[in-house]
Amino acid sequence: MKRLEQTFVVLNGWALILMLSGMAIVVGANISLRYLTSHSLPWADEVARYLMIWLTFTGAGLILRIGGHVAITNLQDSLPKTGQKLLRAAIVLILLVFFAFMVQVGWQYAQRMQYQVTPALRLPFLYVYAAMPVGFALLIVHLLLIARPFILAGDYKHLGDSGTDHGALPGGANG
């Protein structure tokens, strides 16, 4: 299971690296062409925008793993240990329900957009809006993989951690 989790995290990370690299190449090429030839690629802005959308949704799960999303812990910190665990369990359940709802809503929205095409690429908007259900599905998987250590100890994983060593975030901040 640990190897499967590690492979999942690595593949998710590489997908983000490839999307960010593609975005940088397209934007860099467009800027270069604009200044060197006074012409630009008519589809470059569109590609960069859609890659940014996909980066945002597919990267949210990796950030969730390390506790990188905004969190206010005043209530949790004021509770006894048992209360903290119950609160964290409730948070995980609420997030799972919300993420599942957003997968459903995102998929419905993407299907509604399948017949409209993007202006420059002529790509069905289904592929753009599919980022939402895919991203929230990834959030569900990442949340399930970190739920136990989070509920029991409030710990997140280190950036390179996929084993059993669940520690706090670097710098002492853990949510």
PDB file of C-alpha atoms in Angstrom:
ATOM      1  CA  MET A   1       0.000   0.000   0.000  1.00  0.00           C
ATOM      2  CA  LYS A   2       2.861   2.377   0.814  1.00  0.00           C
ATOM      3  CA  ARG A   3       4.417   1.780  -2.605  1.00  0.00           C
ATOM      4  CA  LEU A   4       1.072   2.450  -4.312  1.00  0.00           C
ATOM      5  CA  GLU A   5       0.672   5.668  -2.324  1.00  0.00           C
ATOM      6  CA  GLN A   6       4.197   6.759  -3.188  1.00  0.00           C
ATOM      7  CA  THR A   7       3.629   6.023  -6.882  1.00  0.00           C
ATOM      8  CA  PHE A   8       0.354   7.965  -6.799  1.00  0.00           C
ATOM      9  CA  VAL A   9       2.024  10.997  -5.190  1.00  0.00           C
ATOM     10  CA  VAL A  10       4.983  10.890  -7.578  1.00  0.00           C
ATOM     11  CA  LEU A  11       2.721  10.653 -10.647  1.00  0.00           C
ATOM     12  CA  ASN A  12       0.582  13.536  -9.369  1.00  0.00           C
ATOM     13  CA  GLY A  13       3.733  15.592  -8.834  1.00  0.00           C
ATOM     14  CA  TRP A  14       5.121  14.791 -12.276  1.00  0.00           C
ATOM     15  CA  ALA A  15       1.819  15.740 -13.897  1.00  0.00           C
ATOM     16  CA  LEU A  16       2.085  19.133 -12.214  1.00  0.00           C
ATOM     17  CA  ILE A  17       5.701  19.528 -13.305  1.00  0.00           C
ATOM     18  CA  LEU A  18       4.799  18.720 -16.910  1.00  0.00           C
ATOM     19  CA  MET A  19       1.853  21.133 -16.925  1.00  0.00           C
ATOM     20  CA  LEU A  20       3.904  23.943 -15.384  1.00  0.00           C
ATOM     21  CA  SER A  21       6.755  23.285 -17.813  1.00  0.00           C
ATOM     22  CA  GLY A  22       4.359  23.288 -20.751  1.00  0.00           C
ATOM     23  CA  MET A  23       2.847  26.552 -19.579  1.00  0.00           C
ATOM     24  CA  ALA A  24       6.288  28.144 -19.179  1.00  0.00           C
ATOM     25  CA  ILE A  25       7.388  26.968 -22.638  1.00  0.00           C
ATOM     26  CA  VAL A  26       4.239  28.242 -24.353  1.00  0.00           C
ATOM     27  CA  VAL A  27       4.309  31.620 -22.602  1.00  0.00           C
ATOM     28  CA  GLY A  28       8.075  31.967 -23.125  1.00  0.00           C
ATOM     29  CA  ALA A  29       7.786  31.102 -26.808  1.00  0.00           C
ATOM     30  CA  ASN A  30       4.922  33.538 -27.245  1.00  0.00           C
ATOM     31  CA  ILE A  31       6.864  36.376 -25.597  1.00  0.00           C
ATOM     32  CA  SER A  32       9.954  35.582 -27.687  1.00  0.00           C
ATOM     33  CA  LEU A  33       7.963  35.481 -30.920  1.00  0.00           C
ATOM     34  CA  ARG A  34       6.179  38.718 -30.061  1.00  0.00           C
ATOM     35  CA  TYR A  35       9.442  40.608 -29.543  1.00  0.00           C
ATOM     36  CA  LEU A  36      11.508  38.918 -32.251  1.00  0.00           C
ATOM     37  CA  THR A  37       8.942  38.714 -35.053  1.00  0.00           C
ATOM     38  CA  SER A  38       6.149  41.088 -33.957  1.00  0.00           C
ATOM     39  CA  HIS A  39       3.757  38.131 -34.205  1.00  0.00           C
ATOM     40  CA  SER A  40       2.388  35.988 -31.426  1.00  0.00           C
ATOM     41  CA  LEU A  41       0.726  32.629 -31.165  1.00  0.00           C
ATOM     42  CA  PRO A  42      -3.044  33.168 -31.166  1.00  0.00           C
ATOM     43  CA  TRP A  43      -3.616  30.166 -28.894  1.00  0.00           C
ATOM     44  CA  ALA A  44      -0.856  30.737 -26.317  1.00  0.00           C
ATOM     45  CA  ASP A  45      -2.945  32.671 -23.790  1.00  0.00           C
ATOM     46  CA  GLU A  46      -5.677  30.068 -23.976  1.00  0.00           C
ATOM     47  CA  VAL A  47      -3.274  27.166 -23.419  1.00  0.00           C
ATOM     48  CA  ALA A  48      -1.627  28.952 -20.483  1.00  0.00           C
ATOM     49  CA  ARG A  49      -5.000  29.719 -18.902  1.00  0.00           C
ATOM     50  CA  TYR A  50      -6.286  26.167 -19.222  1.00  0.00           C
ATOM     51  CA  LEU A  51      -3.038  24.678 -17.930  1.00  0.00           C
ATOM     52  CA  MET A  52      -3.278  27.007 -14.917  1.00  0.00           C
ATOM     53  CA  ILE A  53      -6.809  25.758 -14.244  1.00  0.00           C
ATOM     54  CA  TRP A  54      -5.634  22.147 -14.401  1.00  0.00           C
ATOM     55  CA  LEU A  55      -2.592  22.945 -12.228  1.00  0.00           C
ATOM     56  CA  THR A  56      -4.808  24.492  -9.568  1.00  0.00           C
ATOM     57  CA  PHE A  57      -7.269  21.627  -9.330  1.00  0.00           C
ATOM     58  CA  THR A  58      -4.789  18.760  -9.649  1.00  0.00           C
ATOM     59  CA  GLY A  59      -2.267  20.336  -7.282  1.00  0.00           C
ATOM     60  CA  ALA A  60      -4.720  20.963  -4.441  1.00  0.00           C
ATOM     61  CA  GLY A  61      -4.475  17.370  -3.206  1.00  0.00           C
ATOM     62  CA  LEU A  62      -0.699  17.486  -2.848  1.00  0.00           C
ATOM     63  CA  ILE A  63      -1.009  20.703  -0.861  1.00  0.00           C
ATOM     64  CA  LEU A  64      -3.696  19.097   1.311  1.00  0.00           C
ATOM     65  CA  ARG A  65      -1.278  16.259   2.166  1.00  0.00           C
ATOM     66  CA  ILE A  66       1.194  18.644   3.802  1.00  0.00           C
ATOM     67  CA  GLY A  67      -1.346  20.927   5.473  1.00  0.00           C
ATOM     68  CA  GLY A  68      -0.712  23.771   3.068  1.00  0.00           C
ATOM     69  CA  HIS A  69      -4.292  24.997   2.867  1.00  0.00           C
ATOM     70  CA  VAL A  70      -5.484  27.744   5.183  1.00  0.00           C
ATOM     71  CA  ALA A  71      -6.497  26.461   8.607  1.00  0.00           C
ATOM     72  CA  ILE A  72      -7.681  28.176  11.753  1.00  0.00           C
ATOM     73  CA  THR A  73      -6.909  25.950  14.716  1.00  0.00           C
ATOM     74  CA  ASN A  74      -8.054  28.065  17.681  1.00  0.00           C
ATOM     75  CA  LEU A  75     -11.064  25.845  18.441  1.00  0.00           C
ATOM     76  CA  GLN A  76      -9.084  22.640  18.005  1.00  0.00           C
ATOM     77  CA  ASP A  77      -6.269  23.900  20.228  1.00  0.00           C
ATOM     78  CA  SER A  78      -8.710  24.792  23.016  1.00  0.00           C
ATOM     79  CA  LEU A  79     -10.228  21.292  23.147  1.00  0.00           C
ATOM     80  CA  PRO A  80      -8.917  18.298  25.110  1.00  0.00           C
ATOM     81  CA  LYS A  81      -7.143  15.559  23.105  1.00  0.00           C
ATOM     82  CA  THR A  82     -10.305  13.477  22.627  1.00  0.00           C
ATOM     83  CA  GLY A  83     -12.236  16.534  21.482  1.00  0.00           C
ATOM     84  CA  GLN A  84      -9.469  17.416  19.037  1.00  0.00           C
ATOM     85  CA  LYS A  85      -9.632  13.930  17.498  1.00  0.00           C
ATOM     86  CA  LEU A  86     -13.416  14.101  17.201  1.00  0.00           C
ATOM     87  CA  LEU A  87     -13.230  17.547  15.609  1.00  0.00           C
ATOM     88  CA  ARG A  88     -10.589  16.398  13.118  1.00  0.00           C
ATOM     89  CA  ALA A  89     -12.689  13.316  12.282  1.00  0.00           C
ATOM     90  CA  ALA A  90     -15.708  15.548  11.684  1.00  0.00           C
ATOM     91  CA  ILE A  91     -13.599  17.819   9.469  1.00  0.00           C
ATOM     92  CA  VAL A  92     -12.439  14.825   7.412  1.00  0.00           C
ATOM     93  CA  LEU A  93     -16.014  13.590   6.988  1.00  0.00           C
ATOM     94  CA  ILE A  94     -17.287  17.040   6.004  1.00  0.00           C
ATOM     95  CA  LEU A  95     -14.447  17.430   3.507  1.00  0.00           C
ATOM     96  CA  LEU A  96     -15.097  13.999   1.990  1.00  0.00           C
ATOM     97  CA  VAL A  97     -18.786  14.804   1.531  1.00  0.00           C
ATOM     98  CA  PHE A  98     -17.971  18.224   0.071  1.00  0.00           C
ATOM     99  CA  PHE A  99     -15.316  16.827  -2.288  1.00  0.00           C
ATOM    100  CA  ALA A 100     -17.689  14.078  -3.492  1.00  0.00           C
ATOM    101  CA  PHE A 101     -20.411  16.674  -4.068  1.00  0.00           C
ATOM    102  CA  MET A 102     -17.974  18.817  -6.059  1.00  0.00           C
ATOM    103  CA  VAL A 103     -16.950  15.815  -8.192  1.00  0.00           C
ATOM    104  CA  GLN A 104     -20.615  15.330  -9.078  1.00  0.00           C
ATOM    105  CA  VAL A 105     -21.277  19.030  -9.713  1.00  0.00           C
ATOM    106  CA  GLY A 106     -18.042  19.405 -11.687  1.00  0.00           C
ATOM    107  CA  TRP A 107     -18.842  16.411 -13.866  1.00  0.00           C
ATOM    108  CA  GLN A 108     -22.362  17.703 -14.576  1.00  0.00           C
ATOM    109  CA  TYR A 109     -20.980  21.119 -15.476  1.00  0.00           C
ATOM    110  CA  ALA A 110     -18.276  19.631 -17.697  1.00  0.00           C
ATOM    111  CA  GLN A 111     -20.877  17.552 -19.536  1.00  0.00           C
ATOM    112  CA  ARG A 112     -23.024  20.633 -20.133  1.00  0.00           C
ATOM    113  CA  MET A 113     -20.028  22.366 -21.696  1.00  0.00           C
ATOM    114  CA  GLN A 114     -19.072  19.527 -24.046  1.00  0.00           C
ATOM    115  CA  TYR A 115     -20.679  21.124 -27.110  1.00  0.00           C
ATOM    116  CA  GLN A 116     -19.059  24.539 -26.697  1.00  0.00           C
ATOM    117  CA  VAL A 117     -15.537  24.942 -28.015  1.00  0.00           C
ATOM    118  CA  THR A 118     -12.710  27.216 -26.999  1.00  0.00           C
ATOM    119  CA  PRO A 119     -12.153  30.262 -29.231  1.00  0.00           C
ATOM    120  CA  ALA A 120      -8.593  29.644 -30.436  1.00  0.00           C
ATOM    121  CA  LEU A 121      -7.984  25.915 -30.006  1.00  0.00           C
ATOM    122  CA  ARG A 122     -11.506  24.777 -30.960  1.00  0.00           C
ATOM    123  CA  LEU A 123     -11.234  22.273 -28.103  1.00  0.00           C
ATOM    124  CA  PRO A 124     -14.467  21.198 -26.386  1.00  0.00           C
ATOM    125  CA  PHE A 125     -14.802  22.974 -23.040  1.00  0.00           C
ATOM    126  CA  LEU A 126     -15.449  19.526 -21.556  1.00  0.00           C
ATOM    127  CA  TYR A 127     -11.665  19.067 -21.388  1.00  0.00           C
ATOM    128  CA  VAL A 128     -11.181  22.365 -19.601  1.00  0.00           C
ATOM    129  CA  TYR A 129     -13.983  21.901 -17.083  1.00  0.00           C
ATOM    130  CA  ALA A 130     -13.035  18.265 -16.441  1.00  0.00           C
ATOM    131  CA  ALA A 131     -10.263  19.687 -14.256  1.00  0.00           C
ATOM    132  CA  MET A 132     -12.818  20.254 -11.498  1.00  0.00           C
ATOM    133  CA  PRO A 133     -14.091  16.678 -11.027  1.00  0.00           C
ATOM    134  CA  VAL A 134     -10.610  15.251 -11.597  1.00  0.00           C
ATOM    135  CA  GLY A 135      -9.093  17.641  -9.053  1.00  0.00           C
ATOM    136  CA  PHE A 136     -11.732  16.942  -6.418  1.00  0.00           C
ATOM    137  CA  ALA A 137     -11.406  13.183  -7.000  1.00  0.00           C
ATOM    138  CA  LEU A 138      -7.662  13.559  -6.381  1.00  0.00           C
ATOM    139  CA  LEU A 139      -8.470  15.525  -3.223  1.00  0.00           C
ATOM    140  CA  ILE A 140     -10.596  12.606  -2.012  1.00  0.00           C
ATOM    141  CA  VAL A 141      -7.765  10.123  -2.590  1.00  0.00           C
ATOM    142  CA  HIS A 142      -5.170  12.343  -0.902  1.00  0.00           C
ATOM    143  CA  LEU A 143      -7.485  13.004   2.055  1.00  0.00           C
ATOM    144  CA  LEU A 144      -8.168   9.299   2.526  1.00  0.00           C
ATOM    145  CA  LEU A 145      -4.431   8.591   2.462  1.00  0.00           C
ATOM    146  CA  ILE A 146      -3.671  11.127   5.219  1.00  0.00           C
ATOM    147  CA  ALA A 147      -6.908  10.859   7.226  1.00  0.00           C
ATOM    148  CA  ARG A 148      -5.721   8.422   9.893  1.00  0.00           C
ATOM    149  CA  PRO A 149      -2.565  10.283  11.005  1.00  0.00           C
ATOM    150  CA  PHE A 150      -4.407  13.592  10.742  1.00  0.00           C
ATOM    151  CA  ILE A 151      -7.316  12.450  12.901  1.00  0.00           C
ATOM    152  CA  LEU A 152      -5.179  10.685  15.491  1.00  0.00           C
ATOM    153  CA  ALA A 153      -2.399  13.240  15.886  1.00  0.00           C
ATOM    154  CA  GLY A 154      -3.173  16.254  13.710  1.00  0.00           C
ATOM    155  CA  ASP A 155      -0.061  15.470  11.678  1.00  0.00           C
ATOM    156  CA  TYR A 156       0.584  16.015   8.009  1.00  0.00           C
ATOM    157  CA  LYS A 157       3.223  14.454   5.831  1.00  0.00           C
ATOM    158  CA  HIS A 158       6.517  16.074   4.937  1.00  0.00           C
ATOM    159  CA  LEU A 159       6.949  17.027   1.289  1.00  0.00           C
ATOM    160  CA  GLY A 160       8.964  13.876   0.509  1.00  0.00           C
ATOM    161  CA  ASP A 161       7.284  11.599   3.051  1.00  0.00           C
ATOM    162  CA  SER A 162       5.131   8.715   1.899  1.00  0.00           C
ATOM    163  CA  GLY A 163       6.101   6.190   4.562  1.00  0.00           C
ATOM    164  CA  THR A 164       4.941   5.702   8.131  1.00  0.00           C
ATOM    165  CA  ASP A 165       6.906   8.614   9.582  1.00  0.00           C
ATOM    166  CA  HIS A 166       4.189  11.238   9.975  1.00  0.00           C
ATOM    167  CA  GLY A 167       5.676  14.486  11.173  1.00  0.00           C
ATOM    168  CA  ALA A 168       4.659  18.068  11.491  1.00  0.00           C
ATOM    169  CA  LEU A 169       5.254  20.556   8.744  1.00  0.00           C
ATOM    170  CA  PRO A 170       8.726  22.039   8.408  1.00  0.00           C
ATOM    171  CA  GLY A 171       9.078  25.081  10.614  1.00  0.00           C
ATOM    172  CA  GLY A 172       6.782  23.699  13.293  1.00  0.00           C
ATOM    173  CA  ALA A 173       3.466  24.676  11.658  1.00  0.00           C
ATOM    174  CA  ASN A 174       1.143  21.715  11.318  1.00  0.00           C
ATOM    175  CA  GLY A 175      -2.217  23.028  10.499  1.00  0.00           C
TER     176      GLY A 175
END
